[in-house]
JSON list of C-alpha atoms in Angstrom, two decimals:
[
{"chain": "A", "resi": 16, "resn": "VAL", "atom": "CA", "xyz": [9.34, 51.18, 24.47]},
{"chain": "A", "resi": 17, "resn": "THR", "atom": "CA", "xyz": [9.29, 48.69, 27.21]},
{"chain": "A", "resi": 18, "resn": "SER", "atom": "CA", "xyz": [12.87, 48.09, 28.14]},
{"chain": "A", "resi": 19, "resn": "ARG", "atom": "CA", "xyz": [13.47, 49.98, 31.24]},
{"chain": "A", "resi": 20, "resn": "LYS", "atom": "CA", "xyz": [17.27, 51.20, 30.28]},
{"chain": "A", "resi": 21, "resn": "ASP", "atom": "CA", "xyz": [15.49, 52.70, 26.87]},
{"chain": "A", "resi": 22, "resn": "GLN", "atom": "CA", "xyz": [12.41, 53.68, 27.37]},
{"chain": "A", "resi": 23, "resn": "GLU", "atom": "CA", "xyz": [13.64, 57.11, 28.96]},
{"chain": "A", "resi": 24, "resn": "GLN", "atom": "CA", "xyz": [15.20, 58.70, 25.78]},
{"chain": "A", "resi": 25, "resn": "TYR", "atom": "CA", "xyz": [12.24, 58.33, 24.21]},
{"chain": "A", "resi": 26, "resn": "TRP", "atom": "CA", "xyz": [9.84, 60.31, 27.10]},
{"chain": "A", "resi": 27, "resn": "ALA", "atom": "CA", "xyz": [8.15, 62.91, 24.79]},
{"chain": "A", "resi": 28, "resn": "ASP", "atom": "CA", "xyz": [6.43, 65.14, 27.68]},
{"chain": "A", "resi": 29, "resn": "LYS", "atom": "CA", "xyz": [9.36, 67.31, 29.21]},
{"chain": "A", "resi": 30, "resn": "ASN", "atom": "CA", "xyz": [7.32, 69.04, 31.13]},
{"chain": "A", "resi": 31, "resn": "ARG", "atom": "CA", "xyz": [6.61, 66.27, 33.42]},
{"chain": "A", "resi": 32, "resn": "PRO", "atom": "CA", "xyz": [9.66, 64.14, 35.13]},
{"chain": "A", "resi": 33, "resn": "TYR", "atom": "CA", "xyz": [10.26, 60.91, 33.53]},
{"chain": "A", "resi": 34, "resn": "ARG", "atom": "CA", "xyz": [8.93, 57.54, 35.34]},
{"chain": "A", "resi": 35, "resn": "TYR", "atom": "CA", "xyz": [9.03, 53.96, 34.04]},
{"chain": "A", "resi": 36, "resn": "VAL", "atom": "CA", "xyz": [5.62, 52.68, 32.29]},
{"chain": "A", "resi": 37, "resn": "SER", "atom": "CA", "xyz": [5.19, 48.92, 32.64]},
{"chain": "A", "resi": 38, "resn": "VAL", "atom": "CA", "xyz": [4.12, 46.55, 29.87]},
{"chain": "A", "resi": 39, "resn": "THR", "atom": "CA", "xyz": [0.98, 46.17, 31.89]},
{"chain": "A", "resi": 40, "resn": "GLU", "atom": "CA", "xyz": [0.55, 49.43, 32.01]},
{"chain": "A", "resi": 41, "resn": "PHE", "atom": "CA", "xyz": [1.14, 50.53, 28.28]},
{"chain": "A", "resi": 42, "resn": "THR", "atom": "CA", "xyz": [-1.50, 47.90, 27.25]},
{"chain": "A", "resi": 43, "resn": "ASN", "atom": "CA", "xyz": [-4.46, 49.35, 30.17]},
{"chain": "A", "resi": 44, "resn": "LYS", "atom": "CA", "xyz": [-3.96, 52.71, 28.30]},
{"chain": "A", "resi": 45, "resn": "PHE", "atom": "CA", "xyz": [-3.98, 51.27, 24.91]},
{"chain": "A", "resi": 46, "resn": "LYS", "atom": "CA", "xyz": [-7.44, 49.33, 25.97]},
{"chain": "A", "resi": 47, "resn": "GLN", "atom": "CA", "xyz": [-8.56, 52.51, 26.95]},
{"chain": "A", "resi": 48, "resn": "PHE", "atom": "CA", "xyz": [-7.43, 54.50, 23.89]},
{"chain": "A", "resi": 49, "resn": "HIS", "atom": "CA", "xyz": [-10.05, 55.10, 21.14]},
{"chain": "A", "resi": 50, "resn": "VAL", "atom": "CA", "xyz": [-7.46, 53.12, 18.66]},
{"chain": "A", "resi": 51, "resn": "GLY", "atom": "CA", "xyz": [-7.47, 50.24, 21.15]},
{"chain": "A", "resi": 52, "resn": "VAL", "atom": "CA", "xyz": [-11.46, 50.47, 21.53]},
{"chain": "A", "resi": 53, "resn": "ARG", "atom": "CA", "xyz": [-12.07, 50.26, 17.51]},
{"chain": "A", "resi": 54, "resn": "LEU", "atom": "CA", "xyz": [-9.77, 47.60, 17.03]},
{"chain": "A", "resi": 55, "resn": "GLU", "atom": "CA", "xyz": [-10.92, 45.34, 19.77]},
{"chain": "A", "resi": 56, "resn": "GLN", "atom": "CA", "xyz": [-14.67, 46.22, 18.51]},
{"chain": "A", "resi": 57, "resn": "GLU", "atom": "CA", "xyz": [-13.07, 45.34, 14.97]},
{"chain": "A", "resi": 58, "resn": "LEU", "atom": "CA", "xyz": [-11.63, 41.99, 16.36]},
{"chain": "A", "resi": 59, "resn": "SER", "atom": "CA", "xyz": [-14.58, 41.24, 18.03]},
{"chain": "A", "resi": 60, "resn": "VAL", "atom": "CA", "xyz": [-16.82, 40.19, 14.84]},
{"chain": "A", "resi": 61, "resn": "PRO", "atom": "CA", "xyz": [-15.61, 36.63, 13.46]},
{"chain": "A", "resi": 62, "resn": "PHE", "atom": "CA", "xyz": [-14.46, 36.73, 10.24]},
{"chain": "A", "resi": 63, "resn": "ASP", "atom": "CA", "xyz": [-17.21, 35.97, 7.25]},
{"chain": "A", "resi": 64, "resn": "LYS", "atom": "CA", "xyz": [-15.44, 32.64, 5.41]},
{"chain": "A", "resi": 65, "resn": "SER", "atom": "CA", "xyz": [-17.92, 32.83, 2.34]},
{"chain": "A", "resi": 66, "resn": "SER", "atom": "CA", "xyz": [-17.01, 36.36, 1.32]},
{"chain": "A", "resi": 67, "resn": "ALA", "atom": "CA", "xyz": [-13.63, 36.08, 1.02]},
{"chain": "A", "resi": 68, "resn": "HIS", "atom": "CA", "xyz": [-11.83, 34.05, -2.50]},
{"chain": "A", "resi": 69, "resn": "LYS", "atom": "CA", "xyz": [-11.56, 30.71, -2.60]},
{"chain": "A", "resi": 70, "resn": "ALA", "atom": "CA", "xyz": [-7.60, 31.49, -3.57]},
{"chain": "A", "resi": 71, "resn": "ALA", "atom": "CA", "xyz": [-7.12, 33.48, -0.53]},
{"chain": "A", "resi": 72, "resn": "LEU", "atom": "CA", "xyz": [-7.60, 30.84, 1.90]},
{"chain": "A", "resi": 73, "resn": "VAL", "atom": "CA", "xyz": [-6.13, 27.55, 2.17]},
{"chain": "A", "resi": 74, "resn": "TYR", "atom": "CA", "xyz": [-9.46, 24.86, 3.06]},
{"chain": "A", "resi": 75, "resn": "SER", "atom": "CA", "xyz": [-7.05, 21.64, 3.13]},
{"chain": "A", "resi": 76, "resn": "LYS", "atom": "CA", "xyz": [-3.84, 20.52, 4.87]},
{"chain": "A", "resi": 77, "resn": "ASN", "atom": "CA", "xyz": [-2.16, 20.05, 1.02]},
{"chain": "A", "resi": 78, "resn": "SER", "atom": "CA", "xyz": [-2.59, 23.37, -0.98]},
{"chain": "A", "resi": 79, "resn": "VAL", "atom": "CA", "xyz": [-1.58, 21.04, -4.14]},
{"chain": "A", "resi": 80, "resn": "PRO", "atom": "CA", "xyz": [-3.19, 17.59, -4.63]},
{"chain": "A", "resi": 81, "resn": "THR", "atom": "CA", "xyz": [-1.68, 14.74, -3.15]},
{"chain": "A", "resi": 82, "resn": "ARG", "atom": "CA", "xyz": [-1.35, 12.68, -6.93]},
{"chain": "A", "resi": 83, "resn": "ASP", "atom": "CA", "xyz": [0.87, 15.97, -7.70]},
{"chain": "A", "resi": 84, "resn": "ILE", "atom": "CA", "xyz": [2.95, 15.95, -4.44]},
{"chain": "A", "resi": 85, "resn": "PHE", "atom": "CA", "xyz": [3.83, 12.07, -5.41]},
{"chain": "A", "resi": 86, "resn": "LYS", "atom": "CA", "xyz": [4.29, 13.17, -8.93]},
{"chain": "A", "resi": 87, "resn": "ALA", "atom": "CA", "xyz": [6.74, 15.92, -8.08]},
{"chain": "A", "resi": 88, "resn": "CYS", "atom": "CA", "xyz": [8.21, 13.72, -5.44]},
{"chain": "A", "resi": 89, "resn": "TRP", "atom": "CA", "xyz": [9.02, 10.94, -8.14]},
{"chain": "A", "resi": 90, "resn": "ASP", "atom": "CA", "xyz": [10.41, 13.32, -11.05]},
{"chain": "A", "resi": 91, "resn": "LYS", "atom": "CA", "xyz": [12.99, 14.30, -8.19]},
{"chain": "A", "resi": 92, "resn": "GLU", "atom": "CA", "xyz": [14.15, 10.63, -7.10]},
{"chain": "A", "resi": 93, "resn": "TRP", "atom": "CA", "xyz": [14.59, 10.09, -10.48]},
{"chain": "A", "resi": 94, "resn": "LEU", "atom": "CA", "xyz": [16.38, 13.19, -11.12]},
{"chain": "A", "resi": 95, "resn": "LEU", "atom": "CA", "xyz": [18.68, 12.91, -7.94]},
{"chain": "A", "resi": 96, "resn": "ILE", "atom": "CA", "xyz": [19.29, 8.56, -9.41]},
{"chain": "A", "resi": 97, "resn": "LYS", "atom": "CA", "xyz": [20.75, 10.27, -12.87]},
{"chain": "A", "resi": 98, "resn": "ARG", "atom": "CA", "xyz": [22.88, 12.95, -11.34]},
{"chain": "A", "resi": 99, "resn": "ASN", "atom": "CA", "xyz": [24.51, 10.11, -9.08]},
{"chain": "A", "resi": 100, "resn": "SER", "atom": "CA", "xyz": [24.34, 7.51, -12.07]},
{"chain": "A", "resi": 101, "resn": "PHE", "atom": "CA", "xyz": [27.86, 6.77, -11.46]},
{"chain": "A", "resi": 102, "resn": "VAL", "atom": "CA", "xyz": [27.71, 5.37, -8.05]},
{"chain": "A", "resi": 103, "resn": "TYR", "atom": "CA", "xyz": [25.02, 3.05, -9.39]},
{"chain": "A", "resi": 104, "resn": "ILE", "atom": "CA", "xyz": [27.27, 2.18, -12.09]},
{"chain": "A", "resi": 105, "resn": "PHE", "atom": "CA", "xyz": [30.17, 1.57, -9.42]},
{"chain": "A", "resi": 106, "resn": "LYS", "atom": "CA", "xyz": [28.23, -0.28, -7.16]},
{"chain": "A", "resi": 107, "resn": "THR", "atom": "CA", "xyz": [27.11, -3.01, -10.04]},
{"chain": "A", "resi": 108, "resn": "ALA", "atom": "CA", "xyz": [30.80, -2.83, -11.60]},
{"chain": "A", "resi": 109, "resn": "GLN", "atom": "CA", "xyz": [31.81, -3.47, -7.63]},
{"chain": "A", "resi": 110, "resn": "ILE", "atom": "CA", "xyz": [29.72, -6.52, -7.37]},
{"chain": "A", "resi": 111, "resn": "VAL", "atom": "CA", "xyz": [30.13, -7.85, -10.86]},
{"chain": "A", "resi": 112, "resn": "ILE", "atom": "CA", "xyz": [33.96, -8.02, -9.88]},
{"chain": "A", "resi": 113, "resn": "ILE", "atom": "CA", "xyz": [33.66, -9.66, -6.56]},
{"chain": "A", "resi": 114, "resn": "ALA", "atom": "CA", "xyz": [31.01, -11.89, -8.10]},
{"chain": "A", "resi": 115, "resn": "VAL", "atom": "CA", "xyz": [33.98, -13.23, -10.21]},
{"chain": "A", "resi": 116, "resn": "ILE", "atom": "CA", "xyz": [35.84, -13.53, -7.49]},
{"chain": "A", "resi": 117, "resn": "ALA", "atom": "CA", "xyz": [33.56, -15.12, -5.44]},
{"chain": "A", "resi": 118, "resn": "ALA", "atom": "CA", "xyz": [32.68, -17.73, -8.61]},
{"chain": "A", "resi": 119, "resn": "THR", "atom": "CA", "xyz": [36.67, -18.48, -8.95]},
{"chain": "A", "resi": 120, "resn": "LEU", "atom": "CA", "xyz": [37.31, -19.15, -5.35]},
{"chain": "A", "resi": 121, "resn": "PHE", "atom": "CA", "xyz": [34.32, -21.22, -4.59]},
{"chain": "A", "resi": 122, "resn": "LEU", "atom": "CA", "xyz": [34.99, -22.91, -8.33]},
{"chain": "A", "resi": 123, "resn": "ARG", "atom": "CA", "xyz": [32.23, -26.01, -9.18]},
{"chain": "A", "resi": 124, "resn": "THR", "atom": "CA", "xyz": [35.09, -28.34, -10.10]},
{"chain": "A", "resi": 125, "resn": "GLU", "atom": "CA", "xyz": [36.60, -27.97, -6.84]},
{"chain": "A", "resi": 126, "resn": "MET", "atom": "CA", "xyz": [33.21, -28.12, -4.43]},
{"chain": "A", "resi": 127, "resn": "SER", "atom": "CA", "xyz": [31.94, -31.73, -4.00]},
{"chain": "A", "resi": 128, "resn": "ARG", "atom": "CA", "xyz": [28.82, -32.85, -2.70]},
{"chain": "A", "resi": 129, "resn": "ASP", "atom": "CA", "xyz": [30.05, -35.74, 0.05]},
{"chain": "A", "resi": 130, "resn": "ASN", "atom": "CA", "xyz": [29.64, -34.91, 3.66]},
{"chain": "A", "resi": 131, "resn": "GLU", "atom": "CA", "xyz": [28.57, -32.43, 5.41]},
{"chain": "A", "resi": 132, "resn": "ASP", "atom": "CA", "xyz": [32.35, -30.56, 5.00]},
{"chain": "A", "resi": 133, "resn": "ASP", "atom": "CA", "xyz": [31.38, -30.04, 1.33]},
{"chain": "A", "resi": 134, "resn": "ALA", "atom": "CA", "xyz": [27.61, -28.66, 2.52]},
{"chain": "A", "resi": 135, "resn": "ALA", "atom": "CA", "xyz": [29.91, -26.07, 5.11]},
{"chain": "A", "resi": 136, "resn": "LEU", "atom": "CA", "xyz": [31.55, -24.63, 1.43]},
{"chain": "A", "resi": 137, "resn": "TYR", "atom": "CA", "xyz": [27.93, -24.01, 0.06]},
{"chain": "A", "resi": 138, "resn": "ILE", "atom": "CA", "xyz": [26.75, -22.64, 2.89]},
{"chain": "A", "resi": 139, "resn": "GLY", "atom": "CA", "xyz": [29.75, -20.33, 2.96]},
{"chain": "A", "resi": 140, "resn": "ALA", "atom": "CA", "xyz": [29.29, -19.15, -0.59]},
{"chain": "A", "resi": 141, "resn": "ILE", "atom": "CA", "xyz": [25.71, -18.38, 0.28]},
{"chain": "A", "resi": 142, "resn": "LEU", "atom": "CA", "xyz": [26.23, -16.15, 3.58]},
{"chain": "A", "resi": 143, "resn": "PHE", "atom": "CA", "xyz": [28.83, -14.49, 1.24]},
{"chain": "A", "resi": 144, "resn": "ALA", "atom": "CA", "xyz": [26.68, -13.99, -1.64]},
{"chain": "A", "resi": 145, "resn": "MET", "atom": "CA", "xyz": [23.96, -12.65, 0.54]},
{"chain": "A", "resi": 146, "resn": "ILE", "atom": "CA", "xyz": [26.15, -10.11, 3.00]},
{"chain": "A", "resi": 147, "resn": "MET", "atom": "CA", "xyz": [27.44, -8.78, -0.73]},
{"chain": "A", "resi": 148, "resn": "ASN", "atom": "CA", "xyz": [24.39, -8.35, -1.93]},
{"chain": "A", "resi": 149, "resn": "MET", "atom": "CA", "xyz": [23.08, -6.53, 1.49]},
{"chain": "A", "resi": 150, "resn": "PHE", "atom": "CA", "xyz": [26.09, -4.51, 2.18]},
{"chain": "A", "resi": 151, "resn": "ASN", "atom": "CA", "xyz": [26.40, -3.10, -1.50]},
{"chain": "A", "resi": 152, "resn": "GLY", "atom": "CA", "xyz": [24.00, -0.82, -0.24]},
{"chain": "A", "resi": 153, "resn": "PHE", "atom": "CA", "xyz": [25.40, 0.91, 1.79]},
{"chain": "A", "resi": 154, "resn": "ALA", "atom": "CA", "xyz": [26.55, 3.02, -0.71]},
{"chain": "A", "resi": 155, "resn": "GLU", "atom": "CA", "xyz": [23.37, 4.83, -0.77]},
{"chain": "A", "resi": 156, "resn": "LEU", "atom": "CA", "xyz": [23.25, 5.39, 3.37]},
{"chain": "A", "resi": 157, "resn": "ALA", "atom": "CA", "xyz": [25.29, 8.34, 3.08]},
{"chain": "A", "resi": 158, "resn": "LEU", "atom": "CA", "xyz": [23.66, 10.11, 0.00]},
{"chain": "A", "resi": 159, "resn": "THR", "atom": "CA", "xyz": [20.15, 9.36, 2.04]},
{"chain": "A", "resi": 160, "resn": "ILE", "atom": "CA", "xyz": [21.37, 10.71, 5.42]},
{"chain": "A", "resi": 161, "resn": "GLY", "atom": "CA", "xyz": [22.75, 13.96, 3.63]},
{"chain": "A", "resi": 162, "resn": "ARG", "atom": "CA", "xyz": [19.31, 14.54, 2.11]},
{"chain": "A", "resi": 163, "resn": "LEU", "atom": "CA", "xyz": [17.77, 14.21, 5.50]},
{"chain": "A", "resi": 164, "resn": "PRO", "atom": "CA", "xyz": [18.14, 17.58, 6.79]},
{"chain": "A", "resi": 165, "resn": "VAL", "atom": "CA", "xyz": [16.15, 19.06, 3.95]},
{"chain": "A", "resi": 166, "resn": "PHE", "atom": "CA", "xyz": [13.45, 16.00, 4.18]},
{"chain": "A", "resi": 167, "resn": "TYR", "atom": "CA", "xyz": [12.78, 17.24, 7.69]},
{"chain": "A", "resi": 168, "resn": "LYS", "atom": "CA", "xyz": [12.17, 20.64, 6.39]},
{"chain": "A", "resi": 169, "resn": "HIS", "atom": "CA", "xyz": [10.01, 19.95, 4.01]},
{"chain": "A", "resi": 170, "resn": "ARG", "atom": "CA", "xyz": [7.93, 17.61, 5.97]},
{"chain": "A", "resi": 171, "resn": "ASP", "atom": "CA", "xyz": [7.77, 20.24, 8.94]},
{"chain": "A", "resi": 172, "resn": "HIS", "atom": "CA", "xyz": [6.68, 23.15, 6.49]},
{"chain": "A", "resi": 173, "resn": "LEU", "atom": "CA", "xyz": [3.98, 20.72, 5.25]},
{"chain": "A", "resi": 174, "resn": "PHE", "atom": "CA", "xyz": [5.50, 20.63, 1.76]},
{"chain": "A", "resi": 175, "resn": "HIS", "atom": "CA", "xyz": [4.47, 17.05, 1.42]},
{"chain": "A", "resi": 176, "resn": "PRO", "atom": "CA", "xyz": [3.48, 14.28, 3.71]},
{"chain": "A", "resi": 177, "resn": "ALA", "atom": "CA", "xyz": [6.39, 11.96, 4.46]},
{"chain": "A", "resi": 178, "resn": "TRP", "atom": "CA", "xyz": [5.12, 8.61, 2.67]},
{"chain": "A", "resi": 179, "resn": "THR", "atom": "CA", "xyz": [5.57, 10.86, -0.58]},
{"chain": "A", "resi": 180, "resn": "TYR", "atom": "CA", "xyz": [9.22, 11.43, 0.11]},
{"chain": "A", "resi": 181, "resn": "THR", "atom": "CA", "xyz": [9.47, 7.58, 0.95]},
{"chain": "A", "resi": 182, "resn": "LEU", "atom": "CA", "xyz": [7.62, 5.83, -1.52]},
{"chain": "A", "resi": 183, "resn": "PRO", "atom": "CA", "xyz": [9.51, 6.88, -4.72]},
{"chain": "A", "resi": 184, "resn": "ASN", "atom": "CA", "xyz": [12.46, 6.34, -3.27]},
{"chain": "A", "resi": 185, "resn": "PHE", "atom": "CA", "xyz": [11.42, 2.64, -2.24]},
{"chain": "A", "resi": 186, "resn": "LEU", "atom": "CA", "xyz": [10.05, 2.13, -5.50]},
{"chain": "A", "resi": 187, "resn": "LEU", "atom": "CA", "xyz": [13.21, 3.45, -7.76]},
{"chain": "A", "resi": 188, "resn": "ARG", "atom": "CA", "xyz": [15.73, 1.39, -5.82]},
{"chain": "A", "resi": 189, "resn": "ILE", "atom": "CA", "xyz": [13.74, -1.97, -6.34]},
{"chain": "A", "resi": 190, "resn": "PRO", "atom": "CA", "xyz": [14.84, -1.97, -10.15]},
{"chain": "A", "resi": 191, "resn": "ILE", "atom": "CA", "xyz": [18.33, -1.30, -9.39]},
{"chain": "A", "resi": 192, "resn": "SER", "atom": "CA", "xyz": [18.63, -3.74, -6.20]},
{"chain": "A", "resi": 193, "resn": "ILE", "atom": "CA", "xyz": [17.22, -6.66, -8.44]},
{"chain": "A", "resi": 194, "resn": "PHE", "atom": "CA", "xyz": [19.62, -5.43, -11.36]},
{"chain": "A", "resi": 195, "resn": "GLU", "atom": "CA", "xyz": [22.19, -5.93, -8.69]},
{"chain": "A", "resi": 196, "resn": "SER", "atom": "CA", "xyz": [20.95, -9.73, -7.52]},
{"chain": "A", "resi": 197, "resn": "LEU", "atom": "CA", "xyz": [20.50, -10.51, -10.89]},
{"chain": "A", "resi": 198, "resn": "ALA", "atom": "CA", "xyz": [24.07, -9.62, -12.09]},
{"chain": "A", "resi": 199, "resn": "TRP", "atom": "CA", "xyz": [25.54, -11.42, -8.95]},
{"chain": "A", "resi": 200, "resn": "MET", "atom": "CA", "xyz": [23.28, -14.45, -10.34]},
{"chain": "A", "resi": 201, "resn": "VAL", "atom": "CA", "xyz": [24.22, -14.81, -13.61]},
{"chain": "A", "resi": 202, "resn": "VAL", "atom": "CA", "xyz": [27.65, -14.65, -12.72]},
{"chain": "A", "resi": 203, "resn": "THR", "atom": "CA", "xyz": [28.11, -17.14, -9.78]},
{"chain": "A", "resi": 204, "resn": "TYR", "atom": "CA", "xyz": [25.19, -19.41, -9.57]},
{"chain": "A", "resi": 205, "resn": "TYR", "atom": "CA", "xyz": [26.26, -21.60, -12.35]},
{"chain": "A", "resi": 206, "resn": "THR", "atom": "CA", "xyz": [30.12, -21.20, -11.67]},
{"chain": "A", "resi": 207, "resn": "ILE", "atom": "CA", "xyz": [29.91, -22.05, -7.83]},
{"chain": "A", "resi": 208, "resn": "GLY", "atom": "CA", "xyz": [28.12, -25.14, -8.54]},
{"chain": "A", "resi": 209, "resn": "PHE", "atom": "CA", "xyz": [24.55, -24.08, -7.02]},
{"chain": "A", "resi": 210, "resn": "ALA", "atom": "CA", "xyz": [22.69, -26.14, -10.11]},
{"chain": "A", "resi": 211, "resn": "PRO", "atom": "CA", "xyz": [23.81, -28.52, -11.62]},
{"chain": "A", "resi": 212, "resn": "GLU", "atom": "CA", "xyz": [23.45, -27.48, -15.40]},
{"chain": "A", "resi": 213, "resn": "ALA", "atom": "CA", "xyz": [23.59, -24.22, -16.78]},
{"chain": "A", "resi": 214, "resn": "SER", "atom": "CA", "xyz": [19.94, -23.86, -18.40]},
{"chain": "A", "resi": 215, "resn": "ARG", "atom": "CA", "xyz": [18.83, -23.16, -14.23]}
]
């Protein structure tokens, strides 16, 4: 015990009066003691890695192959998408409803093409479509931020590199974003009058 307050109660030799023994004095006495000498001799010999079992020591940064780590993160992201499917269904329904509102607001029968004021209406419709599609993904932001502490913990403990977390997240969200944009385009493209005929 190296604490000055607690050391006295552990004083073993009652024939001699107590005196405080410092940490350096403890260290020097231990190194001179036969146990300390033997321990120092054992530690001075470097460890022979060839005699160790291959499963006992880790010889690479990640003990699991990168492909398996990627597959595990992919499966985890897919499971989270299925678990939060209500959010994605709600987002798609929301964007379809807003697309119907936008299509009736910028109805093609009311949109003429004669001057710059009419062009400003079309630019307004395009800008509204762009803003709606861009901000539709903000619902996922809260889900992603909520998972960040777990991501940082996994990354710091070298469970997996950062790209194995972000790549499946990115790749699995692309079809969802394309589907939402497609839903918006199907509802608004002909109705607003971006194309003169429905076949486009």
